[in-house]
């Protein structure tokens, strides 16, 4: 024990020594690492700043060298000294601002300042003067040391650039430029900066000054000491002294404050300066000092921990020794008490006896069961304390001790044993006995163990009662319950199982499943049950069971393994399966209906132009899918008074019909539901109050039993109803019936909407066509106006002078025929112009009320001459024909053009029919016939049996210059003229034609209820009459003006002629009292004829007569071509007789 203690102490000492040694070594390593890191940083910073200062000095010298190298600069200095140094101002200002010089000076070789940017005067200081002399001697630029100037300038560093010039044939120094740098602007900030945050680091530059070290820049901890702080060279511990004495690298010393510092010493090349980058030792090694404290603390802690571990180990060894002794004692005590503890705490009764049966021990349970305590029963015979009898025979059971001793083994006592306690109370027990042997194996006693079975017996009785209750519950369950054993015999079945099997319970119980249901072992059901039986697994499945009579039923089976075999719970789900099957069929039917409707929507038939065909097809499909005999579509009127059957489809005999009308007064209940947009679902149509009104007249005769009526809505408005009618037995309309019916109704609404959109598009196209036609009319109107104004003036001159020539020429002259041809050609040109004006509705007309039958009768002779003898002209006047108001000449134009067109359409013999009649049109007709207007009209129709026209020709038939005749045989203005005349008189025209079946033009002119004027009697042409009145004629066309003047003067009138409105006003002022008639053109450049007449009437007497003439009125004296009342007008071109007649009529009016 003592030897082990010594070895343990030696090991502990070694561990402590190792810990201390490792701690000290780590401490020294960290210190050297911190030292190296600090010296590396200092050296890097010092070298960086040395490099920057070196570069800066080199730049200053380079700039001075550039000035020195400039050729002729010295000569310029000599010249400027004579003319004034101020001429350097601009050059040196630019140099100062670009390179940041504080001053730029020009100095003489003796140091006199000749020029300074900051206006310094006098001489350079002695130190700079010496540097100047050196620069002049060497001819190279010189950079001065840091110095202060007199007058408060400085600290500065000067770059001196010497200059030379030819003086008296020899090159001599003439001066220098001094580039002065303020050290506080660049050098000092460079030195004062430090790349990382620091509390004590700074950078210094020093130089040797006799036996001292001079600090050239400002220090961190004192102010204004640049070039003033000096330290004797005897203080060798100061880093600055070390530097000037030639030491480089990192040193440790005392700075100017007396504080220990680490310093990096570096000489600055090409100068007498030395760089010192320093930092306090406290800061440089501060992190290491903190870490060293941590290391020392850690070593102390480890040593302390080693001491504590050693103490714990010692204590553990002592405890281990004492614990071994305690375990031995405890083992002994446990061995003594284990037997007693076990016997006392066991849940069964325990009695121990000697080999003779005398009781030695009773545990508490035995005391409770026998009624004897340990004290009372000790040493008593077993038979006295432990009295047991047979429960059934009541005989005393053999002493168990004797039996155990006899047999020498553990024995179990007889079943159904009763223990009679001290008080005579009986306890059913289960007991056993075992011998107690000594070390030699001899039986020295017996231990009896017995247990009270009273509670167990009670539980068994309750279990039996529970089983009976469960059997009663299972017997009365609606689900089938059955238990089969491992041999597939039915151990238990309830009444429901017997019902499911359609057997008696007695036919199942005790019998084998394979025998009761032959062939079941070949079914999937049996395979699944077998898997559950062998694998002791659960199962949930649905099974269709087929009965011997061919019927079947569906069962849901839940199989659970039980000790006896398998427990099978069966539930009849036949009704649910039938519902699911019905739902599946409904779903399939709905899908089929949806696919049918979708295919209809996708089909060209549904979106085509034939609405009736699409609806018919839709009704047929709906009847097929709904399995009804009749499907009909009814449309409701706007007032919801009647509904009309637009289509009725009957599957038998597969036909469509329509036309039936139902009135709200007769069927009020049905109409009430319909107006409320209610879907009428009448399973019993004869009894439903909404449909029973149809019973006698409709339902019973047709055998209709059930009705399903769905409203049809279009843009939120009730448009009609879709009716499904089932003939025969009553049916129940299911939700899918209603959904399908509503879908069909919606499709019909879509078809109706599509038809409405199509009508709107057609109407839009018609309106666009009318707009295009109006634009064409406007274009032709403008063309006609231009032609009428210019062309008719030319025609007027031609016709007029031709008339004059014909009047004065000898009838036998050979030129008369030529003049007649000229006259006829000009007249044809004038007619062509009138046709253009008629088409464009720009022709001035004078409508009168007339009887169209009389007018046509007067024209028949002329019309028959136009069509020739081979064509029969039939005239069919209408009776009681209404009056119309129209210009008679326009009727002539209409009939002449139509009859000529009919003649040209007939090859050989044919017939042309002219027919009149009265016609009234309502809004509905006009809605379906574009261009028509409601009201009363007189119809003129011209029909022929000619070649007819195709659809493409009909689309262009009224366009100007469109003709089907060969080139040169027609102008293409005939029908265009007719169209323009009809439109000008607020009528409309229809044309009907097919190739090979002739053509009919039907013209409708509005009825006029104003009475007719009396006809004037025809008279033969009167001779030309003139007069002696004064006439003012105004015309901007010279030829027409001269013609009119000549004609009127020839008739005896006094004529004043004016070539424009301005000249006319001047003549009126000169002759205002003598002018009786103004003849003026309507369209003139300066002023139109109407405005001119108003101005002249203001100047002239009130009885001034006015006659307008023009080839184009431009609506100035006419409204839409109709002359205003009281306006006298003559259309160009006119003849001499026409002019003479209307002039006389105007003057006499």
Coordinates of N, CA and C in Angstrom, one line a residue, residues 777 834-845 885-895 958 973-989 1003-1006 1120-1122:
X777 N -72.0 58.4 -104.1 CA -72.9 59.5 -104.6 C -72.2 60.8 -104.4
X834 N -76.7 65.9 -117.7 CA -77.9 65.9 -116.9 C -78.1 64.5 -116.2
X835 N -77.7 63.4 -116.9 CA -77.8 62.1 -116.3 C -76.9 62.0 -115.1
X836 N -75.7 62.6 -115.2 CA -74.8 62.6 -114.0 C -75.4 63.4 -112.9
X837 N -76.0 64.5 -113.2 CA -76.6 65.3 -112.1 C -77.8 64.6 -111.5
X838 N -78.6 63.9 -112.4 CA -79.7 63.2 -111.9 C -79.3 62.1 -110.9
X839 N -78.3 61.3 -111.3 CA -77.8 60.3 -110.4 C -77.3 60.8 -109.1
X840 N -76.6 61.9 -109.1 CA -76.0 62.5 -107.9 C -77.0 63.4 -107.2
X841 N -78.3 63.4 -107.7 CA -79.3 64.2 -107.1 C -78.9 65.7 -107.0
X842 N -78.2 66.2 -108.0 CA -77.8 67.6 -108.1 C -78.6 68.4 -109.2
X843 N -79.5 67.6 -109.8 CA -80.2 68.3 -110.9 C -81.3 69.1 -110.3
X844 N -81.4 70.3 -110.8 CA -82.5 71.2 -110.3 C -83.8 70.7 -110.9
X845 N -84.8 70.5 -110.0 CA -86.1 70.0 -110.5 C -87.2 70.8 -109.9
X885 N -95.8 63.4 -106.0 CA -95.3 64.7 -106.3 C -93.9 64.4 -106.9
X886 N -93.7 64.8 -108.2 CA -92.4 64.5 -108.8 C -92.3 65.4 -110.0
X887 N -91.1 65.7 -110.4 CA -90.8 66.4 -111.6 C -91.2 65.5 -112.8
X888 N -92.1 65.9 -113.7 CA -92.6 65.1 -114.8 C -91.4 64.6 -115.7
X889 N -90.4 65.5 -115.9 CA -89.3 65.1 -116.7 C -88.5 63.9 -116.1
X890 N -88.5 63.8 -114.8 CA -87.9 62.7 -114.1 C -88.6 61.4 -114.4
X891 N -89.9 61.5 -114.4 CA -90.7 60.2 -114.8 C -90.3 59.8 -116.2
X892 N -90.2 60.8 -117.1 CA -89.7 60.4 -118.5 C -88.4 59.7 -118.4
X893 N -87.4 60.3 -117.6 CA -86.1 59.7 -117.5 C -86.2 58.3 -117.0
X894 N -86.9 58.1 -115.9 CA -87.0 56.7 -115.3 C -87.5 55.7 -116.3
X895 N -88.7 56.0 -116.9 CA -89.3 55.0 -117.8 C -88.4 54.8 -119.0
X958 N -76.5 49.5 -109.9 CA -76.8 50.9 -109.8 C -75.6 51.8 -109.7
X973 N -74.8 54.9 -117.2 CA -75.5 55.9 -116.3 C -77.0 55.8 -116.3
X974 N -77.5 54.8 -117.1 CA -79.0 54.7 -117.1 C -79.6 54.4 -115.8
X975 N -79.2 53.2 -115.3 CA -79.8 52.8 -114.0 C -79.3 53.6 -112.8
X976 N -78.0 54.2 -112.9 CA -77.6 55.1 -111.9 C -78.4 56.3 -111.9
X977 N -78.9 56.8 -113.0 CA -79.8 58.0 -113.1 C -81.1 57.6 -112.4
X978 N -81.6 56.5 -112.8 CA -82.9 56.1 -112.1 C -82.8 56.0 -110.6
X979 N -81.7 55.4 -110.2 CA -81.5 55.3 -108.7 C -81.4 56.7 -108.1
X980 N -80.7 57.6 -108.7 CA -80.5 59.0 -108.1 C -81.9 59.7 -108.1
X981 N -82.7 59.6 -109.2 CA -84.0 60.2 -109.2 C -84.9 59.7 -108.1
X982 N -84.9 58.4 -107.9 CA -85.8 57.7 -106.9 C -85.3 58.2 -105.5
X983 N -84.0 58.2 -105.2 CA -83.6 58.7 -103.9 C -83.8 60.2 -103.7
X984 N -83.7 61.0 -104.8 CA -84.0 62.4 -104.7 C -85.4 62.7 -104.3
X985 N -86.3 61.8 -104.7 CA -87.8 61.9 -104.4 C -88.2 61.1 -103.2
X986 N -87.2 60.7 -102.4 CA -87.4 60.0 -101.1 C -88.2 58.7 -101.3
X987 N -87.8 58.0 -102.3 CA -88.4 56.7 -102.6 C -87.3 55.6 -102.5
X988 N -87.6 54.4 -102.9 CA -86.6 53.3 -102.9 C -87.0 52.4 -104.1
X989 N -86.0 51.6 -104.4 CA -86.1 50.7 -105.6 C -85.7 49.3 -105.3
X1003 N -90.2 50.3 -108.4 CA -89.9 51.7 -107.8 C -91.1 52.1 -107.0
X1004 N -90.7 52.6 -105.8 CA -91.8 53.0 -104.8 C -91.5 54.5 -104.5
X1005 N -92.5 55.3 -104.9 CA -92.5 56.8 -104.6 C -93.5 57.1 -103.6
X1006 N -93.2 58.0 -102.7 CA -94.2 58.3 -101.6 C -95.5 58.9 -102.1
X1120 N -81.6 70.2 -102.0 CA -81.5 68.8 -102.5 C -82.0 68.7 -103.9
X1121 N -81.7 69.8 -104.7 CA -82.0 69.8 -106.1 C -83.4 70.3 -106.4
X1122 N -84.2 70.6 -105.4 CA -85.6 71.1 -105.7 C -85.6 72.6 -105.5

